[in-house]
XYZ file of C-alpha atoms in Angstrom:
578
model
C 30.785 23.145 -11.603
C 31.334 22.083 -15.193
C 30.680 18.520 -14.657
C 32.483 17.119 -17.747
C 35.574 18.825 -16.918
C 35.085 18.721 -13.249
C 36.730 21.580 -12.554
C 34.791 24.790 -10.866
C 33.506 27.738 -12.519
C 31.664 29.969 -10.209
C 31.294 30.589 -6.180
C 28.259 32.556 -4.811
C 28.947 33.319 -1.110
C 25.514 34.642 0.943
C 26.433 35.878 4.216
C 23.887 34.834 7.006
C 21.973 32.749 4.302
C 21.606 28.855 4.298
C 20.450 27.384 0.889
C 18.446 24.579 1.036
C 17.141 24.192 -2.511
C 18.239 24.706 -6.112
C 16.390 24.736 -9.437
C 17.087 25.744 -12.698
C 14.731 27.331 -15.412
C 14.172 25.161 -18.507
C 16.187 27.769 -20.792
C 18.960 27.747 -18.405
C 19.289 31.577 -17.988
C 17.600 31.674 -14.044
C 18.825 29.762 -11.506
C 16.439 29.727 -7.981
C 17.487 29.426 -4.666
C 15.307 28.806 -1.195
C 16.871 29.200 2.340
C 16.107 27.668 5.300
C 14.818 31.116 6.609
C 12.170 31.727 3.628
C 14.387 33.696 1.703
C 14.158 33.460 -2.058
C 16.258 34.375 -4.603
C 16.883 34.264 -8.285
C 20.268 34.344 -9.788
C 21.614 34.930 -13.596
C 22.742 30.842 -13.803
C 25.808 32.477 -16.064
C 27.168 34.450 -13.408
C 24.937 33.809 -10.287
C 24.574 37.809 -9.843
C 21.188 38.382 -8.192
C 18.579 39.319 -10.137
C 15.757 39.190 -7.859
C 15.259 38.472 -3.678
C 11.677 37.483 -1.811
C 10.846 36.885 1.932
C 7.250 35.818 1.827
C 7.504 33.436 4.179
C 9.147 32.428 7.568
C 9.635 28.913 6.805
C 12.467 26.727 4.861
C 11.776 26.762 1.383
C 10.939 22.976 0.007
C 9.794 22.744 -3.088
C 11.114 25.048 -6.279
C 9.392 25.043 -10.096
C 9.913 26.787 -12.772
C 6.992 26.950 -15.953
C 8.355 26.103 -19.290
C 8.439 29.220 -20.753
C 10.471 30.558 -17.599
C 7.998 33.115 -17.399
C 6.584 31.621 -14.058
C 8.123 29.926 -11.111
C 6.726 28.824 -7.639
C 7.747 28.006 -4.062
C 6.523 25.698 -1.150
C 7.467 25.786 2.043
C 7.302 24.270 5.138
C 4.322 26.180 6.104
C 2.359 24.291 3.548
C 1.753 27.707 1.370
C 2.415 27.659 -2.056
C 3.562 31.238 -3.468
C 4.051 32.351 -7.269
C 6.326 34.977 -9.128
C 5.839 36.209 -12.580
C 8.160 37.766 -14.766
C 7.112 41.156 -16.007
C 8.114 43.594 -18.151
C 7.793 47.220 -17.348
C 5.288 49.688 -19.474
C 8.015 51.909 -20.004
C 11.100 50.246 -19.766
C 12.380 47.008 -21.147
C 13.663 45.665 -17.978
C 11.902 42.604 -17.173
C 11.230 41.985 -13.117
C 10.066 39.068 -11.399
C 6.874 40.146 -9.096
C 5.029 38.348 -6.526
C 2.016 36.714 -7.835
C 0.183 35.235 -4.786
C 0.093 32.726 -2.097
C -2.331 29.960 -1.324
C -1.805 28.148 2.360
C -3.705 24.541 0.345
C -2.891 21.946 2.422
C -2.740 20.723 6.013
C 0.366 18.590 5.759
C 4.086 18.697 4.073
C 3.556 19.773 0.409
C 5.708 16.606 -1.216
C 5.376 17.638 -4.865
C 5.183 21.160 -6.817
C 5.151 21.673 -10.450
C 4.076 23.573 -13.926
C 2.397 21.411 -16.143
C 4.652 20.622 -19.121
C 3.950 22.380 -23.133
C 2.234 19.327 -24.426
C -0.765 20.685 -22.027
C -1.293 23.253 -23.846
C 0.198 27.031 -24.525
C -1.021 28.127 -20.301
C 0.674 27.011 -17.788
C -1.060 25.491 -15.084
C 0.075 25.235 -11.634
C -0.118 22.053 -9.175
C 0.712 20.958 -5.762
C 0.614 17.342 -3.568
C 0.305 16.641 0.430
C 0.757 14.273 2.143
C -2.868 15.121 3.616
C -3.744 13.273 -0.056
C -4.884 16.517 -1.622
C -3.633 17.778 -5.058
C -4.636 20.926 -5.750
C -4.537 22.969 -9.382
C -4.013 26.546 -9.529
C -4.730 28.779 -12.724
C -1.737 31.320 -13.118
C -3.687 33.513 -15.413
C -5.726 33.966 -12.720
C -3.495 34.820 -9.798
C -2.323 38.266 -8.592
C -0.979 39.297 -5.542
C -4.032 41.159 -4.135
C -6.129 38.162 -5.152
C -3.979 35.265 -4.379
C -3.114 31.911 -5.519
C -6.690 30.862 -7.436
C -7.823 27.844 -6.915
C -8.815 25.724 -9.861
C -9.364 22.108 -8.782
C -8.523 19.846 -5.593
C -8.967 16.188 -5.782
C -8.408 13.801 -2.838
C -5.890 11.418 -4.307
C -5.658 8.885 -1.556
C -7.585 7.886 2.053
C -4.401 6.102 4.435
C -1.673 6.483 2.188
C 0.477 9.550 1.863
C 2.188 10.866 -1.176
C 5.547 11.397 -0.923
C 6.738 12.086 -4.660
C 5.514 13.548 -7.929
C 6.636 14.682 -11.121
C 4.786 16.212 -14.553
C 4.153 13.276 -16.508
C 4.004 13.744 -20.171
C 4.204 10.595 -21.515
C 1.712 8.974 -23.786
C -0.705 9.285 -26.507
C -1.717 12.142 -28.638
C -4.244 13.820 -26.113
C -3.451 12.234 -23.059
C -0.808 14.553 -21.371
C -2.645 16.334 -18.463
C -1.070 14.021 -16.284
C 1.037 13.299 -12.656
C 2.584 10.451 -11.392
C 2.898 10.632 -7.938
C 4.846 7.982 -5.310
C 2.980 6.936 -2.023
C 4.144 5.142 1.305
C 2.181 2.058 0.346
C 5.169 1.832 -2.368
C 2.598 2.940 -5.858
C 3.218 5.064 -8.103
C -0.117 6.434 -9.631
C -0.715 8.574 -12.810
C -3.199 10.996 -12.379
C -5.423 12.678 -14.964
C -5.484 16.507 -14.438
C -8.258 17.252 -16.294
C -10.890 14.889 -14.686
C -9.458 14.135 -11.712
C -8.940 10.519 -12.544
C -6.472 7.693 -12.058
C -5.006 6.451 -14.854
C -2.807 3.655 -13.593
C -1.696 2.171 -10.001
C 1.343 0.292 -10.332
C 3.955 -1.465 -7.645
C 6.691 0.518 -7.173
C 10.286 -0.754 -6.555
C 10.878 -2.044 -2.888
C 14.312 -1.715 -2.495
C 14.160 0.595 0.737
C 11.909 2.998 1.188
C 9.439 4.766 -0.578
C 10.434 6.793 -3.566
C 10.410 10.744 -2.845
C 12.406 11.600 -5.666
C 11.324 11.214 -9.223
C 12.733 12.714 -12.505
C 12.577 11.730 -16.076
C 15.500 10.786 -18.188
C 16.058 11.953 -21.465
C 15.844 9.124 -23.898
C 18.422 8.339 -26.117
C 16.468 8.817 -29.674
C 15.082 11.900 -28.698
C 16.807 14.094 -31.529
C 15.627 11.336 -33.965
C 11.977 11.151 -32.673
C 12.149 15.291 -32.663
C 13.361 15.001 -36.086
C 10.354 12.678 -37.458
C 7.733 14.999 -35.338
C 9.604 18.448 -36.684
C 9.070 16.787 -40.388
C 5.515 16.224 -39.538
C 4.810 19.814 -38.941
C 6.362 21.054 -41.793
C 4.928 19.054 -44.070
C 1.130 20.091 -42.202
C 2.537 24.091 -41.909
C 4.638 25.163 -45.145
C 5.516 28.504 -43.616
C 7.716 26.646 -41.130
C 11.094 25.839 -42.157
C 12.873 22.376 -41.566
C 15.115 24.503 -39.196
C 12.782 25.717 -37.081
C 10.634 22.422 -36.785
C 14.051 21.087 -35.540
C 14.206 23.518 -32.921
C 11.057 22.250 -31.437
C 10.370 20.337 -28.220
C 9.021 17.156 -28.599
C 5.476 17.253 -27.143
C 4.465 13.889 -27.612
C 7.161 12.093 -26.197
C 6.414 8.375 -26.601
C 5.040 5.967 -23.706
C 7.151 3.051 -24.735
C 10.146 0.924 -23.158
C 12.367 3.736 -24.875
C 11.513 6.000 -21.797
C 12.811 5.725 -18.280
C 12.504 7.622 -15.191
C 15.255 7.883 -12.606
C 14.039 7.560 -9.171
C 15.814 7.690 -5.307
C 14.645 7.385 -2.160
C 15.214 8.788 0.553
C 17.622 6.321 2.468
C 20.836 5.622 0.272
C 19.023 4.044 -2.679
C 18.801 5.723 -6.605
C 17.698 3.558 -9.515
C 15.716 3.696 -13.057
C 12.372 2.488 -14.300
C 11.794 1.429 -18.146
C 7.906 2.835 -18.921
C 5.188 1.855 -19.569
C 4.812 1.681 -16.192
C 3.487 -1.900 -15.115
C 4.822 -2.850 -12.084
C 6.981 -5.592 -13.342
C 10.056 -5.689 -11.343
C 12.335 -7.028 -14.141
C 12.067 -3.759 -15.965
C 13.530 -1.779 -12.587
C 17.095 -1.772 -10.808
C 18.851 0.169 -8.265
C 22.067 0.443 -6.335
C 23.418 1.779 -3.186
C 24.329 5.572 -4.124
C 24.869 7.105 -0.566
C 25.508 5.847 2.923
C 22.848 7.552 4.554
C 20.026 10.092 3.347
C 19.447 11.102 -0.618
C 19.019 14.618 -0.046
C 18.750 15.453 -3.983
C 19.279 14.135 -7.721
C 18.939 16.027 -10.893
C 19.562 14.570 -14.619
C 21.755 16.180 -17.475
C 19.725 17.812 -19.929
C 20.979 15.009 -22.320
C 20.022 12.671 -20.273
C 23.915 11.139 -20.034
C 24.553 10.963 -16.643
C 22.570 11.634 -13.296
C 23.524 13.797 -9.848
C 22.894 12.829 -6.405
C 23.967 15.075 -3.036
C 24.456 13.537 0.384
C 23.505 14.288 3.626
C 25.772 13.321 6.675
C 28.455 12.252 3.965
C 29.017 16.021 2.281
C 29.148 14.398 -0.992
C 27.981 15.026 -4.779
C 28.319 12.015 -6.881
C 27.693 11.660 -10.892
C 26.952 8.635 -12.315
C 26.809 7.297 -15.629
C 23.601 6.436 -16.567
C 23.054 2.774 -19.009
C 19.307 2.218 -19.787
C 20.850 -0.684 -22.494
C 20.813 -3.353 -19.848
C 17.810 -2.976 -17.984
C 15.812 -2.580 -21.287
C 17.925 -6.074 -22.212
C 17.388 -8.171 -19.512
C 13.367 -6.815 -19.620
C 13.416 -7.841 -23.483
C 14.970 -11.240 -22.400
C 12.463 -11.635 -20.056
C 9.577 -10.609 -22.169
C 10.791 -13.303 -24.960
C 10.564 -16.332 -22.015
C 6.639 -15.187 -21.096
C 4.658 -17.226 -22.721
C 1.446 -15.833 -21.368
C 2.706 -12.369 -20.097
C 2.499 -12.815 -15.987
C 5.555 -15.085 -15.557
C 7.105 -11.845 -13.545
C 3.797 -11.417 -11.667
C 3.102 -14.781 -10.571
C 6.869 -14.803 -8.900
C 5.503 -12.078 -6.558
C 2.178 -14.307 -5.346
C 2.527 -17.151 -2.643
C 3.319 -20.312 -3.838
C 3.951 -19.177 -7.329
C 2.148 -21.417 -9.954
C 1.327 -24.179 -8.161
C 0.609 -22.552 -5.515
C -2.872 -22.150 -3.999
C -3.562 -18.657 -3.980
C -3.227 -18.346 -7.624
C -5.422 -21.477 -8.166
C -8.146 -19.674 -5.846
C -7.650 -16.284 -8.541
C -8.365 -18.870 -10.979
C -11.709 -20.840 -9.529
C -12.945 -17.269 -8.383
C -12.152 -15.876 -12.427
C -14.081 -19.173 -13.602
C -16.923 -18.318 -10.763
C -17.276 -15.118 -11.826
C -17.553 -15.396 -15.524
C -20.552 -17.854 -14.465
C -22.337 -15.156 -12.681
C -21.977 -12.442 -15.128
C -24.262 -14.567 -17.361
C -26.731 -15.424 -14.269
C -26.771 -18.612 -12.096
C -30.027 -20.129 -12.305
C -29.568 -21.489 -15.460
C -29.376 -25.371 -17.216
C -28.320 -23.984 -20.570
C -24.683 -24.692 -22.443
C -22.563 -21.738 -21.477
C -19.815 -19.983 -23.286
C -17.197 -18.455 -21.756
C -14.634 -16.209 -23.923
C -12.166 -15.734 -20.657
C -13.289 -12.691 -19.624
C -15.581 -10.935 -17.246
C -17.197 -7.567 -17.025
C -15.223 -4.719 -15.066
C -18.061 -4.638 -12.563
C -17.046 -8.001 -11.322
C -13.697 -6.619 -10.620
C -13.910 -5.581 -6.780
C -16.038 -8.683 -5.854
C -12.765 -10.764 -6.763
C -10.824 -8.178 -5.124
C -12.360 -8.875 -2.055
C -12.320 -12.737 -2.831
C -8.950 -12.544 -2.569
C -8.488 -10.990 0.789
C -7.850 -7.414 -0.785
C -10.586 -4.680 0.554
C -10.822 -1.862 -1.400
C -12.037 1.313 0.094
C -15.042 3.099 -2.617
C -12.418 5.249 -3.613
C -10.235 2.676 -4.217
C -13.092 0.846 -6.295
C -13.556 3.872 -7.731
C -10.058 4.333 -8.917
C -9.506 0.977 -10.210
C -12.618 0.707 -12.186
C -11.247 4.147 -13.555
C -8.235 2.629 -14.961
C -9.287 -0.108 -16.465
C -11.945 1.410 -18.678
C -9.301 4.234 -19.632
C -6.677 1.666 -20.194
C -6.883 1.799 -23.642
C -8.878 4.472 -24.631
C -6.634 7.107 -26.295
C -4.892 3.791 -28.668
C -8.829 3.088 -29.737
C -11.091 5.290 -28.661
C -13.321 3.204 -26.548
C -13.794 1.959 -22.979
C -12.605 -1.256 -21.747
C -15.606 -3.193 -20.822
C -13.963 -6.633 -19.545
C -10.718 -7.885 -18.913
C -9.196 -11.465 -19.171
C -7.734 -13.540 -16.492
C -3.536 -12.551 -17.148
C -5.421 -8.776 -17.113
C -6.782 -9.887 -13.554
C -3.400 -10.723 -12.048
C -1.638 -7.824 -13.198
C -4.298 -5.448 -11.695
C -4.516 -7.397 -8.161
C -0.707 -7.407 -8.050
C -0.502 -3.581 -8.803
C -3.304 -2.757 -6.459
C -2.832 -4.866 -3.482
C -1.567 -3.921 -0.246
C 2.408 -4.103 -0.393
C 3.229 -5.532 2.803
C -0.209 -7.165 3.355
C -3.022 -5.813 6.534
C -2.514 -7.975 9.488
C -4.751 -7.832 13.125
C -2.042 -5.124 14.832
C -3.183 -3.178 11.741
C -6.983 -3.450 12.630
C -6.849 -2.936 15.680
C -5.200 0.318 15.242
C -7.468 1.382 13.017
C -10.059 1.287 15.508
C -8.208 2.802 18.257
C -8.194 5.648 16.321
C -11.590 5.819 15.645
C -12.815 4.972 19.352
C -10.365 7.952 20.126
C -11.351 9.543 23.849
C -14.826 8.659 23.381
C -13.635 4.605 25.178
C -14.697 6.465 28.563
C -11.327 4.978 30.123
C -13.195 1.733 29.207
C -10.771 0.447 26.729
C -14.011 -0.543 24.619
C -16.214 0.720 21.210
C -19.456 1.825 22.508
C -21.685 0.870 20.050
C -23.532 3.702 18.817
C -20.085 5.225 18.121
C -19.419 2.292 15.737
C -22.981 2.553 14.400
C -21.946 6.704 14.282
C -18.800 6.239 12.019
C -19.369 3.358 9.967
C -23.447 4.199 9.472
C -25.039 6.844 6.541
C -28.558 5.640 7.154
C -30.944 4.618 10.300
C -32.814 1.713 10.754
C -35.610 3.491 8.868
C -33.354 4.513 5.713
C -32.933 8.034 6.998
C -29.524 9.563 6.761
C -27.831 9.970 9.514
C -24.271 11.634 10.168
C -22.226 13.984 8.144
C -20.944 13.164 4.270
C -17.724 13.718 3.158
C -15.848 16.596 3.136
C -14.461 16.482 -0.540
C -17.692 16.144 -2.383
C -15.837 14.044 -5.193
C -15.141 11.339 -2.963
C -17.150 8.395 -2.295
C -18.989 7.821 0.753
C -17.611 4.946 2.205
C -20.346 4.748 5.184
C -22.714 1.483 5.005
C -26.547 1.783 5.053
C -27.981 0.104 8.192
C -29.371 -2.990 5.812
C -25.920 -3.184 4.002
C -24.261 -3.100 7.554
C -26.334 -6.169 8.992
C -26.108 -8.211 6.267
C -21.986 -8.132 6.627
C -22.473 -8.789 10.335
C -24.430 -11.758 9.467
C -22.108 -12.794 6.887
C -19.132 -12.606 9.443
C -20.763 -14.451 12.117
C -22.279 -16.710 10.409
C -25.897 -16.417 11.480
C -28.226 -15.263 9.285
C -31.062 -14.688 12.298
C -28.060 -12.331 14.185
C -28.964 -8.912 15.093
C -26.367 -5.838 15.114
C -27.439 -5.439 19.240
C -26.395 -8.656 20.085
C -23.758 -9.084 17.969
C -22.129 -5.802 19.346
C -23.135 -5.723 22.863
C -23.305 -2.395 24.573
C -19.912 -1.990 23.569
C -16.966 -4.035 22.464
C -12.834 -4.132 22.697
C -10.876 -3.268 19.568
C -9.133 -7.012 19.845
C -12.158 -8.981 20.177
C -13.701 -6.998 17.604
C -11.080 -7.925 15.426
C -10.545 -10.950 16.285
C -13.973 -12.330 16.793
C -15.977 -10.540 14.479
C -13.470 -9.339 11.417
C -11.531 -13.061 11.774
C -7.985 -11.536 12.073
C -6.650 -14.347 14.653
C -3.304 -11.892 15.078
C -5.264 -9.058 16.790
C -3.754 -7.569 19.488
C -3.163 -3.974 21.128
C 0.468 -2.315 19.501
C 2.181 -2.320 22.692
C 1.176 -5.554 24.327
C 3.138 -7.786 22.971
C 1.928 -10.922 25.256
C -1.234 -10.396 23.263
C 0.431 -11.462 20.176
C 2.469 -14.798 21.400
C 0.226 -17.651 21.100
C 2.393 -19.601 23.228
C 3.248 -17.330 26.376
C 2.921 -18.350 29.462
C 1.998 -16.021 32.982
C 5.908 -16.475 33.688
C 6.756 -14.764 30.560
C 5.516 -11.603 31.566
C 6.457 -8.984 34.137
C 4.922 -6.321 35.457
C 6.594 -3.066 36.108
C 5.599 0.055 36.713
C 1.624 -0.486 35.311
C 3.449 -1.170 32.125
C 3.902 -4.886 30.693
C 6.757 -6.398 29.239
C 6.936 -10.300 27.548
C 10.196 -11.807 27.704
C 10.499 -13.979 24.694
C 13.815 -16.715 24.692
């Protein structure tokens, strides 16, 4: 289709063939297409005459990239392999052929993300992949062949109980610092990954507007020919042998990390919508809009970045929209004006708002801590410069009613000492208060952790091992949550990823909480745990969640129910509610 005249240009008709998946290559001459049956093929995008066909795999194609140069392009597929093809050209012909360049089966659950790493990386291409079993993997195409495989650079577990469900290349930033993904979650984050240590670079709160965001793209900006302009000068005037021509040929590698920059986003229930960077989770700077009915099976952008695409499900329908970045970046420079201490936005998304309490907790635990950074047994004059170390950062977490896994800590700790590192060169060693309340709102759980939540959690890990009980022995508590005996000897099996943290307890570390929790500081694990325990007492008695109950009993979680409220049919029960 030639979308400015909307009138259509060519038809490609496969016989026995469903295509499930388009993509094409960055210098618009190959156009790829995956079928539901595994079947492969790339097409001249002038013509769509077939230039090449694969069948590597049985299952629907769901993922297509293509490498910057074109050179490259990869496929996932519902199998959870991820399989490369090269272009080559012949020793002694000029024909160039696209070859199979290896598979890799690297995860254990729905690959959600799959692409090249952009030219600002650097001259190789570099291949990556995300699951939603919270892997992403790197693979070196240099490396690959077909008798070889897919090799295996790097896998980093990105996340414990949430599961990716979106990524795209993310270039944007400072000079040096454009190894980088963003990828979307369930828990509504987006997160920025670092590919070259593995790190996270930023968690921020993604937009809530339905579900979670499994479709991310970014939009050209709107200066982009003048900042290509200003960086084609710069090279010029560095290189002399490079005309003003070429320079102004060039791609712009350093594409600013500014409000210039937006990303388009949809999910995958009727929603689509844009985000003005930096990313911060600040809900002024993002909007979207109904765009389809039902499901959001695709969108793609213009290369100008003009106007952007989605396709349908149920409703058979392609729509184009016209894309206006002027408001949003309008009503975010309004609202940027107004802040007087830059967290107005943020304190509208905590309880109570300013006056309410659990911001004036934030701010007697920020005072607290600032105390204890410079020791408590003390009679001295203090003097407090409104900050406090990073290190204090998880014990206010935790304050607060957030719990942050060691990964999580990990993570956090992460971003805030790289926050500004590549503007000045140095860690960030302590952060003020508005700092603070930007990072708990970003890192928080969306939608809160409530008893039913708990008491899941330890179904699972009581698993068949209850004895048809319907109770935590408890060694098997001491089993999962221990890495160390009475004695101090370790006990049980690390992780599995050796970059993660182990999030087991030592037996002292584990006491103490149980003593903290009860209340007793003379309380012994044995007696606190019995010979075994119920998931809802356990929550409810021990971890203090007073809305424990089992998922499917809901007379467990009405306060007020009465024994004539609830029948009995079949072994199964059932609380009638008026």
């Amino acid at each position: 289709w030639d979308y400015n005249t909307k009138k259509l240009s060519c038809v490609k008709i496969f016989e026995k063939l469903v295509p499930h998946i388009l993509k094409f290559s960055p210098n618009g001459e190959y156009l790829l297409v995956g079928f539901t049956n595994g079947h492969c093929k790339i097409l001249c995008a002038s013509d769509l005459s077939e230039l090449a066909s694969f069948r590597d795999s049985q299952e629907s194609a769901s993922h297509l990239a293509f490498a910057h140069e074109s050179a490259y392009c990869a496929t996932a597929h519902s199998d959870c392999c991820v399989y490369l093809y090269k272009l080559s050209t012949q020793q002694f012909t000029s024909t160039a052929e696209w070859l199979f360049g290896g598979k890799h089966r690297s995860h254990y659950r729905t690959i959600v993300g799959l692409m090249f790493s952009g030219p600002e990386a650097g001259p190789e291409s570099k291949l990556f992949s995300i699951g939603q079993d919270g892997r992403l993997v790197e693979y070196s195409v240099r490396h690959s062949s077909d008798t070889k495989g897919l090799f295996i650079t790097s896998a980093w577990t990105i996340s414990q109980e949430a599961h990716p469900v979106g990524a795209m290349w993310f270039p944007f930033g400072f000079r040096g610092d454009h190894s980088k993904i963003l990828i979307s979650d369930d828990h509504f984050k987006l997160k920025v990954w670092n590919t070259v240590d593995g790190n996270c670079r930023s968690t921020t709160l993604a937009p809530t507007f339905s579900g979670p965001l499994d479709k991310l793209l970014p939009l050209r900006r709107a200066d982009y020919n003048e900042l290509t302009g200003k960086a084609a000068e710069t090279v010029v005037g560095e290189d002399n042998a490079m005309t003003a021509e070429s320079g102004q040929n060039m791609q712009l590698l350093n594409p600013p990390y500014d409000d210039g920059q937006f990303l388009v986003y949809a999910t995958s229930e009727r929603i689509l919508g844009i985000i003005q960077l930096p990313l911060d989770g600040n809900a002024v700077k993002q909007m979207g809009l109904v765009a389809h009915p039902g499901r959001v099976a695709a969108i793609a952008t213009s290369h100008e970045g003009k106007y952007v695409f989605t396709v349908g499900g149920a409703d058979l329908t392609l729509n184009q929209w016209a894309v206006n970045t002027e408001s949003v970046a309008a009503v975010s420079s309004l609202a940027k004006a107004a802040d007087f201490d830059g967290i107005e936005s943020y304190i509208t998304m905590i309880e109570g708002g300013r006056e309410g309490e659990l911001l004036h907790d934030m701010k007697q635990f920020f005072y607290y801590s600032q105390l204890r950074s410079q020791g408590e047994k003390t009679t001295r004059a203090r003097k407090l410069d409104g900050t406090i170390p990073v290190a204090e950062i998880p014990n206010m977490m935790c304050a607060l009613g957030f719990f942050p896994s060691q990964l999580e800590v990990q993570n956090m700790l992460a971003e805030v000492r790289y926050s500004r590192f590549f503007e000045t060169g140095r860690y960030v060693e302590k952060v003020t208060f508005e700092d603070f309340v930007r990072l708990y709102i970003n890192h928080r759980p969306t939608f809160g952790t409530d008893g039913r939540d708990v008491v899941d959690a330890l179904l699972t890990l009581m698993g068949d091992e209850d004895g048809g009980a319907g109770k935590i022995p408890r060694e098997l508590i001491l089993q999962k949550l221990l890495r160390t005996d009475a004695k101090g000897a370790e006990i049980g099996v690390p992780s599995q990823n050796d970059t993660d943290p182990d999030e087991r307890l030592s037996y002292k570390e584990f006491a103490q909480c149980l003593k903290s929790l009860v209340q007793d500081e003379d309380a012994a694990i044995d007696d606190v745990l019995g010979d075994a325990m119920d998931p809802v007492s356990l929550a409810r008695d021990i971890l203090g969640f007073d809305d424990a109950c089992l998922p499917l009993v809901e007379a467990d979680c009405i306060a007020d129910a009465t024994a004539d409220d609830v029948t009995v049919q079949g072994g199964e029960s059932e609380a009638a509610v008026a």
